[in-house]
Amino acid sequence: MAIVKNLSVYATSPYIDVIDKLASRETGLTEEEARKNQKIFGLNFIKKKKINWTHIFFRQITSNPLTIILAIATTISFFLGERGSAYYIFGVIVVSIFLGFFNEYSAEKTIEGLLKKISSSVFVLRKDEKKEIPPSHLTVGDIVLLASGNIIPADVRFIMTNNLEVDESILTGESVTIMKSSDVIKKEIHSLGDCLNIGFMGTSIVNGSAKAIVIGVGKMTEYGKIAEESTFIKPVTEFQKGLVQFGKLIINVVIILTLGIFLVNALLGHSILTSLLFALAIAVGLTPELLPVIVTISLSHGAGKLAKKHVVAKQLIAIENLGNMDILCTDKTGTLTEGKMEVKGIIGVQGKSSQDILRKSLLCNNAIVHNKIIGDSINVAFWHYAIQHTFILEKSYKKIVETPYDYQYKVMFAVIEHEGKRELIIKGNPEAVLSFCKGVSKKSSLEKEFLSLNQDGMRVIAIASKSVSSKEDYSWKDIKDMHFDGYIILQDMAKISAKDSLKRLKDLSVHVKVITGDNEIVAQKICKEVGLEVTGVLTGKEMDTITDQEFHAIVEKINLFARVSPEQKLRIIQTLQRIGHTVGYMGDGINDIPSLHASDVGISVNDAIDVAKDAAAIVLLQKSLHVIADGIIEGRRTFNNTIKYILMATSSNFGNMFSAAGASFFLPFLPMTPVQILLTNSLYDVSQVTIPSDNVDPESLIKPRHWDINFLKNYMLFFGPISSLFDFLTFGIMLFIFHAKGSFFQTGWFIESVATEILVIFVIRTARTPFFLSKPSTYVLITALAMVGLAFTFPFLPFMSMLGFTPLPPLYFGILIVLVIAYLVLVEVVKSLFLKRYTL
């Protein structure tokens, strides 16, 4: 109850007393006072959990139980005298741990750096001067100015409010928004929900505006206290679910094989410890322990490349989500158009001058005018026009009531008091405004004019007004018998670069659907200018008349939705998702928040409102469809390169380990020592580390690919046995041509195993036939050849004899070359047949 008691002091006191208590004033602190308070209360930020390298390091050890078991068995082996092997196995384990640690730590640092690129700011009064400062510089006693779309940057006590509606679900879990005011709370405070004149850090303003005094910053805030104690769960993506499915498949295979190998070898008379080490080495060889590293490197690499193109992925996994996207829903403003609404004309009717119309457009206007103008593009355009034409709005006008744009009525209204008289003004959709008016002369000619302007790509905003009597409350019931005053013509020019961007998205099999609050005529005009073929149009009004089943049947064909509400946007996205599409949504306004949350990939821009940036997974530093196409390519490249590693693990790697297990059943000695198996695995792993840098064939990027565990099972069943076939051919050659035993046999199979296991990457990495038509990256080429070359030297290095290696005759290498070529040719043939039958 201590928290509530502290808040009750502010909630139950008049705001003027709160200002006095905090040694502030309505005009704000001075800069000197602000600096002094910052020293006392600290900066206004939540101390995020620092990247803890020790946690990351120990996670590498604990995340793979096989590593722990292997380390224990190796320790026992060490004390029983097998010290040379033990040293090497410990070395392999340490290198594996440090490799995972380095890449995970680098990825965390990458995200930390990228998030710093997303800017945010807050407006404060400092000595009666409006200033825009970073939220971290706020301090107790500061007077802040808040508006719709802002995330409240600190705990505040409201001084003045205007239709203020706040979403506090981040603190309370309640989805219903709360109406806030500056009134004193006269009842006892029992919970945060009782503090109706307090705004809490992290909550978001859904509607209205406010002036408030900061009463708590940083860890003093309610959000700060919760954030320090909480761990927030991130949603699981399709990509992550696929990794989990694959992991379960491998674990099942590993458990069955490991137990079988251990029991059979023990029954055949091999020592229990040797059998255990051999079985564990096989298990480690089967485990794709580099998979998290490969994914992390791929995503980090992609995030870095996208950052250079002004795209910030707030979570690395968001890049992969971009790659899966096959439908992008976006407004036309700023993507198909330049995003700069300009007033092209002001027309007064029935004796009204353009000055009158402009004045009313500024009075019925919820844009926030500070050092810069914040609000929707239309309201901002009116203010820019007024400033450019040195139009000054007299301070004697007092705003009594203002409601935001209503998607049902398609207008907003305000009640203004001037010289003791009150006037109700409405502004919005021309057809809607006319429907609220009476006695409009030449109404049909006005409607024809509006249609003509729309066909020319112009946006029309109509204004009407009437005198009203003074009273406490005004509502939509008062919007009737209005006098039509005139209209304002605006234009947002089509973006020249949009045509190329749309073509790129089409080539990537991403269908663009335009979802706009604008009318369908203007939207179609813009679509035509940027080369987007309109395959179907549906308005919000029409959407309300059709059932979910009917909508389900037509939603894929329609690519232009006009005059839609936020709820209808959500319906479009969720219907497409139910059909099976991966849907991206691009938005930057308060009305886009539900859609940004619901979409598979929420995309916003750096100059969007705070809550939009917070809801999005991807933030564009420049609003452009072109950079979204770049992100899609990076996501698909990541998926393709990850799949390459997995296909390797389920083919040659699996085949070789299966061969080792099978051979141990009939040979009087182990086909490879546990150390040699681990060394094979190490050389293979090093060759695979560069896969994230590999080139991806353009044809593999033209459409999204999704996880298919059955495809991976079939791949394992097709290609694993081919690898085993050549292993057993090698066994026959070693036994019947070279009459090899012990270390000679083990060395011969080690070289063949490494060569086939690594070199098959050049076949598997591409769907092209023959494989040499696809060029691997330089890094992949170098690491693969280097690791095979290194393996070839092992038999001739004196110190490698302690690991069971012995020199091999020239004839062996001649036969090996023939075997490897035959193996790659057979895999190439089977690959061609397999991909005709199965696709991913």
PDB file of N, CA and C in Angstrom, residues 448-502:
ATOM      1  N   LYS A 448     -21.048  17.435 -57.468  1.00  0.00           N
ATOM      2  CA  LYS A 448     -20.358  17.199 -58.739  1.00  0.00           C
ATOM      3  C   LYS A 448     -18.947  17.779 -58.707  1.00  0.00           C
ATOM      4  N   GLU A 449     -18.807  18.948 -58.070  1.00  0.00           N
ATOM      5  CA  GLU A 449     -17.489  19.586 -57.949  1.00  0.00           C
ATOM      6  C   GLU A 449     -16.552  18.715 -57.104  1.00  0.00           C
ATOM      7  N   PHE A 450     -17.100  18.188 -56.019  1.00  0.00           N
ATOM      8  CA  PHE A 450     -16.287  17.322 -55.156  1.00  0.00           C
ATOM      9  C   PHE A 450     -15.831  16.082 -55.930  1.00  0.00           C
ATOM     10  N   LEU A 451     -16.735  15.491 -56.693  1.00  0.00           N
ATOM     11  CA  LEU A 451     -16.406  14.296 -57.479  1.00  0.00           C
ATOM     12  C   LEU A 451     -15.322  14.615 -58.505  1.00  0.00           C
ATOM     13  N   SER A 452     -15.458  15.760 -59.173  1.00  0.00           N
ATOM     14  CA  SER A 452     -14.465  16.174 -60.174  1.00  0.00           C
ATOM     15  C   SER A 452     -13.092  16.361 -59.534  1.00  0.00           C
ATOM     16  N   LEU A 453     -13.064  16.988 -58.366  1.00  0.00           N
ATOM     17  CA  LEU A 453     -11.791  17.205 -57.662  1.00  0.00           C
ATOM     18  C   LEU A 453     -11.169  15.867 -57.246  1.00  0.00           C
ATOM     19  N   ASN A 454     -12.001  14.949 -56.764  1.00  0.00           N
ATOM     20  CA  ASN A 454     -11.505  13.624 -56.376  1.00  0.00           C
ATOM     21  C   ASN A 454     -10.904  12.887 -57.567  1.00  0.00           C
ATOM     22  N   GLN A 455     -11.573  12.998 -58.713  1.00  0.00           N
ATOM     23  CA  GLN A 455     -11.081  12.323 -59.921  1.00  0.00           C
ATOM     24  C   GLN A 455      -9.742  12.885 -60.372  1.00  0.00           C
ATOM     25  N   ASP A 456      -9.463  14.120 -59.989  1.00  0.00           N
ATOM     26  CA  ASP A 456      -8.169  14.734 -60.297  1.00  0.00           C
ATOM     27  C   ASP A 456      -7.125  14.454 -59.209  1.00  0.00           C
ATOM     28  N   GLY A 457      -7.498  13.621 -58.247  1.00  0.00           N
ATOM     29  CA  GLY A 457      -6.556  13.253 -57.185  1.00  0.00           C
ATOM     30  C   GLY A 457      -6.521  14.228 -56.032  1.00  0.00           C
ATOM     31  N   MET A 458      -7.502  15.114 -55.951  1.00  0.00           N
ATOM     32  CA  MET A 458      -7.553  16.101 -54.872  1.00  0.00           C
ATOM     33  C   MET A 458      -8.374  15.580 -53.691  1.00  0.00           C
ATOM     34  N   ARG A 459      -7.987  15.977 -52.509  1.00  0.00           N
ATOM     35  CA  ARG A 459      -8.729  15.635 -51.289  1.00  0.00           C
ATOM     36  C   ARG A 459      -9.540  16.866 -50.898  1.00  0.00           C
ATOM     37  N   VAL A 460     -10.796  16.687 -50.512  1.00  0.00           N
ATOM     38  CA  VAL A 460     -11.663  17.800 -50.129  1.00  0.00           C
ATOM     39  C   VAL A 460     -12.087  17.645 -48.673  1.00  0.00           C
ATOM     40  N   ILE A 461     -11.905  18.696 -47.901  1.00  0.00           N
ATOM     41  CA  ILE A 461     -12.362  18.737 -46.515  1.00  0.00           C
ATOM     42  C   ILE A 461     -13.386  19.863 -46.403  1.00  0.00           C
ATOM     43  N   ALA A 462     -14.592  19.511 -45.965  1.00  0.00           N
ATOM     44  CA  ALA A 462     -15.678  20.496 -45.875  1.00  0.00           C
ATOM     45  C   ALA A 462     -15.817  21.003 -44.443  1.00  0.00           C
ATOM     46  N   ILE A 463     -16.364  22.233 -44.334  1.00  0.00           N
ATOM     47  CA  ILE A 463     -16.535  22.865 -43.018  1.00  0.00           C
ATOM     48  C   ILE A 463     -17.936  23.458 -42.922  1.00  0.00           C
ATOM     49  N   ALA A 464     -18.553  23.242 -41.758  1.00  0.00           N
ATOM     50  CA  ALA A 464     -19.873  23.826 -41.493  1.00  0.00           C
ATOM     51  C   ALA A 464     -19.905  24.304 -40.040  1.00  0.00           C
ATOM     52  N   SER A 465     -20.824  25.191 -39.755  1.00  0.00           N
ATOM     53  CA  SER A 465     -20.877  25.732 -38.385  1.00  0.00           C
ATOM     54  C   SER A 465     -22.289  26.225 -38.063  1.00  0.00           C
ATOM     55  N   LYS A 466     -22.481  26.551 -36.780  1.00  0.00           N
ATOM     56  CA  LYS A 466     -23.726  27.197 -36.347  1.00  0.00           C
ATOM     57  C   LYS A 466     -23.500  27.761 -34.950  1.00  0.00           C
ATOM     58  N   SER A 467     -24.302  28.726 -34.592  1.00  0.00           N
ATOM     59  CA  SER A 467     -24.236  29.299 -33.246  1.00  0.00           C
ATOM     60  C   SER A 467     -24.951  28.358 -32.281  1.00  0.00           C
ATOM     61  N   VAL A 468     -24.391  28.234 -31.070  1.00  0.00           N
ATOM     62  CA  VAL A 468     -25.008  27.382 -30.045  1.00  0.00           C
ATOM     63  C   VAL A 468     -25.046  28.143 -28.729  1.00  0.00           C
ATOM     64  N   SER A 469     -25.956  27.727 -27.880  1.00  0.00           N
ATOM     65  CA  SER A 469     -26.064  28.364 -26.558  1.00  0.00           C
ATOM     66  C   SER A 469     -25.054  27.738 -25.598  1.00  0.00           C
ATOM     67  N   SER A 470     -24.776  28.436 -24.523  1.00  0.00           N
ATOM     68  CA  SER A 470     -23.827  27.935 -23.528  1.00  0.00           C
ATOM     69  C   SER A 470     -24.475  26.838 -22.703  1.00  0.00           C
ATOM     70  N   LYS A 471     -23.722  25.752 -22.518  1.00  0.00           N
ATOM     71  CA  LYS A 471     -24.171  24.665 -21.642  1.00  0.00           C
ATOM     72  C   LYS A 471     -22.957  23.836 -21.232  1.00  0.00           C
ATOM     73  N   GLU A 472     -23.166  22.900 -20.337  1.00  0.00           N
ATOM     74  CA  GLU A 472     -22.065  22.113 -19.778  1.00  0.00           C
ATOM     75  C   GLU A 472     -21.482  21.138 -20.795  1.00  0.00           C
ATOM     76  N   ASP A 473     -22.359  20.368 -21.428  1.00  0.00           N
ATOM     77  CA  ASP A 473     -21.909  19.297 -22.314  1.00  0.00           C
ATOM     78  C   ASP A 473     -22.454  19.468 -23.720  1.00  0.00           C
ATOM     79  N   TYR A 474     -21.622  19.078 -24.688  1.00  0.00           N
ATOM     80  CA  TYR A 474     -22.035  19.042 -26.088  1.00  0.00           C
ATOM     81  C   TYR A 474     -21.770  17.626 -26.603  1.00  0.00           C
ATOM     82  N   SER A 475     -22.643  17.155 -27.468  1.00  0.00           N
ATOM     83  CA  SER A 475     -22.490  15.787 -27.974  1.00  0.00           C
ATOM     84  C   SER A 475     -22.830  15.756 -29.453  1.00  0.00           C
ATOM     85  N   TRP A 476     -22.758  14.556 -30.022  1.00  0.00           N
ATOM     86  CA  TRP A 476     -23.067  14.400 -31.453  1.00  0.00           C
ATOM     87  C   TRP A 476     -24.537  14.720 -31.746  1.00  0.00           C
ATOM     88  N   LYS A 477     -25.379  14.700 -30.734  1.00  0.00           N
ATOM     89  CA  LYS A 477     -26.793  15.053 -30.947  1.00  0.00           C
ATOM     90  C   LYS A 477     -26.946  16.522 -31.344  1.00  0.00           C
ATOM     91  N   ASP A 478     -25.926  17.335 -30.985  1.00  0.00           N
ATOM     92  CA  ASP A 478     -25.978  18.762 -31.326  1.00  0.00           C
ATOM     93  C   ASP A 478     -25.585  19.017 -32.782  1.00  0.00           C
ATOM     94  N   ILE A 479     -25.048  17.975 -33.461  1.00  0.00           N
ATOM     95  CA  ILE A 479     -24.572  18.154 -34.843  1.00  0.00           C
ATOM     96  C   ILE A 479     -25.763  17.974 -35.787  1.00  0.00           C
ATOM     97  N   LYS A 480     -26.498  19.046 -35.970  1.00  0.00           N
ATOM     98  CA  LYS A 480     -27.637  19.043 -36.888  1.00  0.00           C
ATOM     99  C   LYS A 480     -27.959  20.479 -37.268  1.00  0.00           C
ATOM    100  N   ASP A 481     -28.693  20.643 -38.374  1.00  0.00           N
ATOM    101  CA  ASP A 481     -29.088  21.973 -38.863  1.00  0.00           C
ATOM    102  C   ASP A 481     -27.880  22.908 -38.985  1.00  0.00           C
ATOM    103  N   MET A 482     -26.795  22.386 -39.502  1.00  0.00           N
ATOM    104  CA  MET A 482     -25.565  23.171 -39.665  1.00  0.00           C
ATOM    105  C   MET A 482     -25.658  24.057 -40.911  1.00  0.00           C
ATOM    106  N   HIS A 483     -24.837  25.125 -40.943  1.00  0.00           N
ATOM    107  CA  HIS A 483     -24.738  26.004 -42.114  1.00  0.00           C
ATOM    108  C   HIS A 483     -23.446  25.676 -42.844  1.00  0.00           C
ATOM    109  N   PHE A 484     -23.578  25.294 -44.119  1.00  0.00           N
ATOM    110  CA  PHE A 484     -22.389  24.919 -44.892  1.00  0.00           C
ATOM    111  C   PHE A 484     -21.580  26.179 -45.218  1.00  0.00           C
ATOM    112  N   ASP A 485     -20.296  26.175 -44.796  1.00  0.00           N
ATOM    113  CA  ASP A 485     -19.456  27.369 -44.970  1.00  0.00           C
ATOM    114  C   ASP A 485     -18.541  27.300 -46.190  1.00  0.00           C
ATOM    115  N   GLY A 486     -18.053  26.119 -46.504  1.00  0.00           N
ATOM    116  CA  GLY A 486     -17.131  26.010 -47.626  1.00  0.00           C
ATOM    117  C   GLY A 486     -16.250  24.778 -47.513  1.00  0.00           C
ATOM    118  N   TYR A 487     -15.187  24.753 -48.306  1.00  0.00           N
ATOM    119  CA  TYR A 487     -14.326  23.568 -48.308  1.00  0.00           C
ATOM    120  C   TYR A 487     -12.896  23.952 -48.665  1.00  0.00           C
ATOM    121  N   ILE A 488     -11.990  23.049 -48.300  1.00  0.00           N
ATOM    122  CA  ILE A 488     -10.565  23.252 -48.566  1.00  0.00           C
ATOM    123  C   ILE A 488     -10.080  22.108 -49.450  1.00  0.00           C
ATOM    124  N   ILE A 489      -9.334  22.469 -50.473  1.00  0.00           N
ATOM    125  CA  ILE A 489      -8.810  21.477 -51.422  1.00  0.00           C
ATOM    126  C   ILE A 489      -7.349  21.185 -51.066  1.00  0.00           C
ATOM    127  N   LEU A 490      -7.032  19.892 -50.943  1.00  0.00           N
ATOM    128  CA  LEU A 490      -5.657  19.492 -50.624  1.00  0.00           C
ATOM    129  C   LEU A 490      -5.163  18.468 -51.644  1.00  0.00           C
ATOM    130  N   GLN A 491      -3.856  18.368 -51.732  1.00  0.00           N
ATOM    131  CA  GLN A 491      -3.273  17.367 -52.629  1.00  0.00           C
ATOM    132  C   GLN A 491      -2.009  16.784 -52.005  1.00  0.00           C
ATOM    133  N   ASP A 492      -1.877  15.468 -52.156  1.00  0.00           N
ATOM    134  CA  ASP A 492      -0.656  14.759 -51.766  1.00  0.00           C
ATOM    135  C   ASP A 492      -0.151  14.082 -53.037  1.00  0.00           C
ATOM    136  N   MET A 493       0.936  14.578 -53.582  1.00  0.00           N
ATOM    137  CA  MET A 493       1.436  14.121 -54.879  1.00  0.00           C
ATOM    138  C   MET A 493       1.881  12.668 -54.828  1.00  0.00           C
ATOM    139  N   ALA A 494       1.636  11.943 -55.927  1.00  0.00           N
ATOM    140  CA  ALA A 494       2.108  10.558 -56.035  1.00  0.00           C
ATOM    141  C   ALA A 494       3.633  10.532 -55.972  1.00  0.00           C
ATOM    142  N   LYS A 495       4.160   9.538 -55.283  1.00  0.00           N
ATOM    143  CA  LYS A 495       5.618   9.406 -55.132  1.00  0.00           C
ATOM    144  C   LYS A 495       6.198   8.741 -56.384  1.00  0.00           C
ATOM    145  N   ILE A 496       7.139   9.413 -56.992  1.00  0.00           N
ATOM    146  CA  ILE A 496       7.719   8.920 -58.246  1.00  0.00           C
ATOM    147  C   ILE A 496       8.382   7.556 -58.061  1.00  0.00           C
ATOM    148  N   SER A 497       9.068   7.373 -56.927  1.00  0.00           N
ATOM    149  CA  SER A 497       9.812   6.126 -56.701  1.00  0.00           C
ATOM    150  C   SER A 497       8.906   4.941 -56.375  1.00  0.00           C
ATOM    151  N   ALA A 498       7.617   5.212 -56.097  1.00  0.00           N
ATOM    152  CA  ALA A 498       6.707   4.141 -55.678  1.00  0.00           C
ATOM    153  C   ALA A 498       6.519   3.092 -56.763  1.00  0.00           C
ATOM    154  N   LYS A 499       6.555   3.506 -58.028  1.00  0.00           N
ATOM    155  CA  LYS A 499       6.340   2.558 -59.131  1.00  0.00           C
ATOM    156  C   LYS A 499       7.398   1.458 -59.129  1.00  0.00           C
ATOM    157  N   ASP A 500       8.670   1.850 -58.980  1.00  0.00           N
ATOM    158  CA  ASP A 500       9.754   0.850 -58.942  1.00  0.00           C
ATOM    159  C   ASP A 500       9.648  -0.022 -57.697  1.00  0.00           C
ATOM    160  N   SER A 501       9.279   0.599 -56.572  1.00  0.00           N
ATOM    161  CA  SER A 501       9.159  -0.154 -55.321  1.00  0.00           C
ATOM    162  C   SER A 501       8.053  -1.198 -55.421  1.00  0.00           C
ATOM    163  N   LEU A 502       6.923  -0.829 -56.013  1.00  0.00           N
ATOM    164  CA  LEU A 502       5.814  -1.765 -56.182  1.00  0.00           C
ATOM    165  C   LEU A 502       6.187  -2.918 -57.102  1.00  0.00           C
TER     166      LEU A 502
END
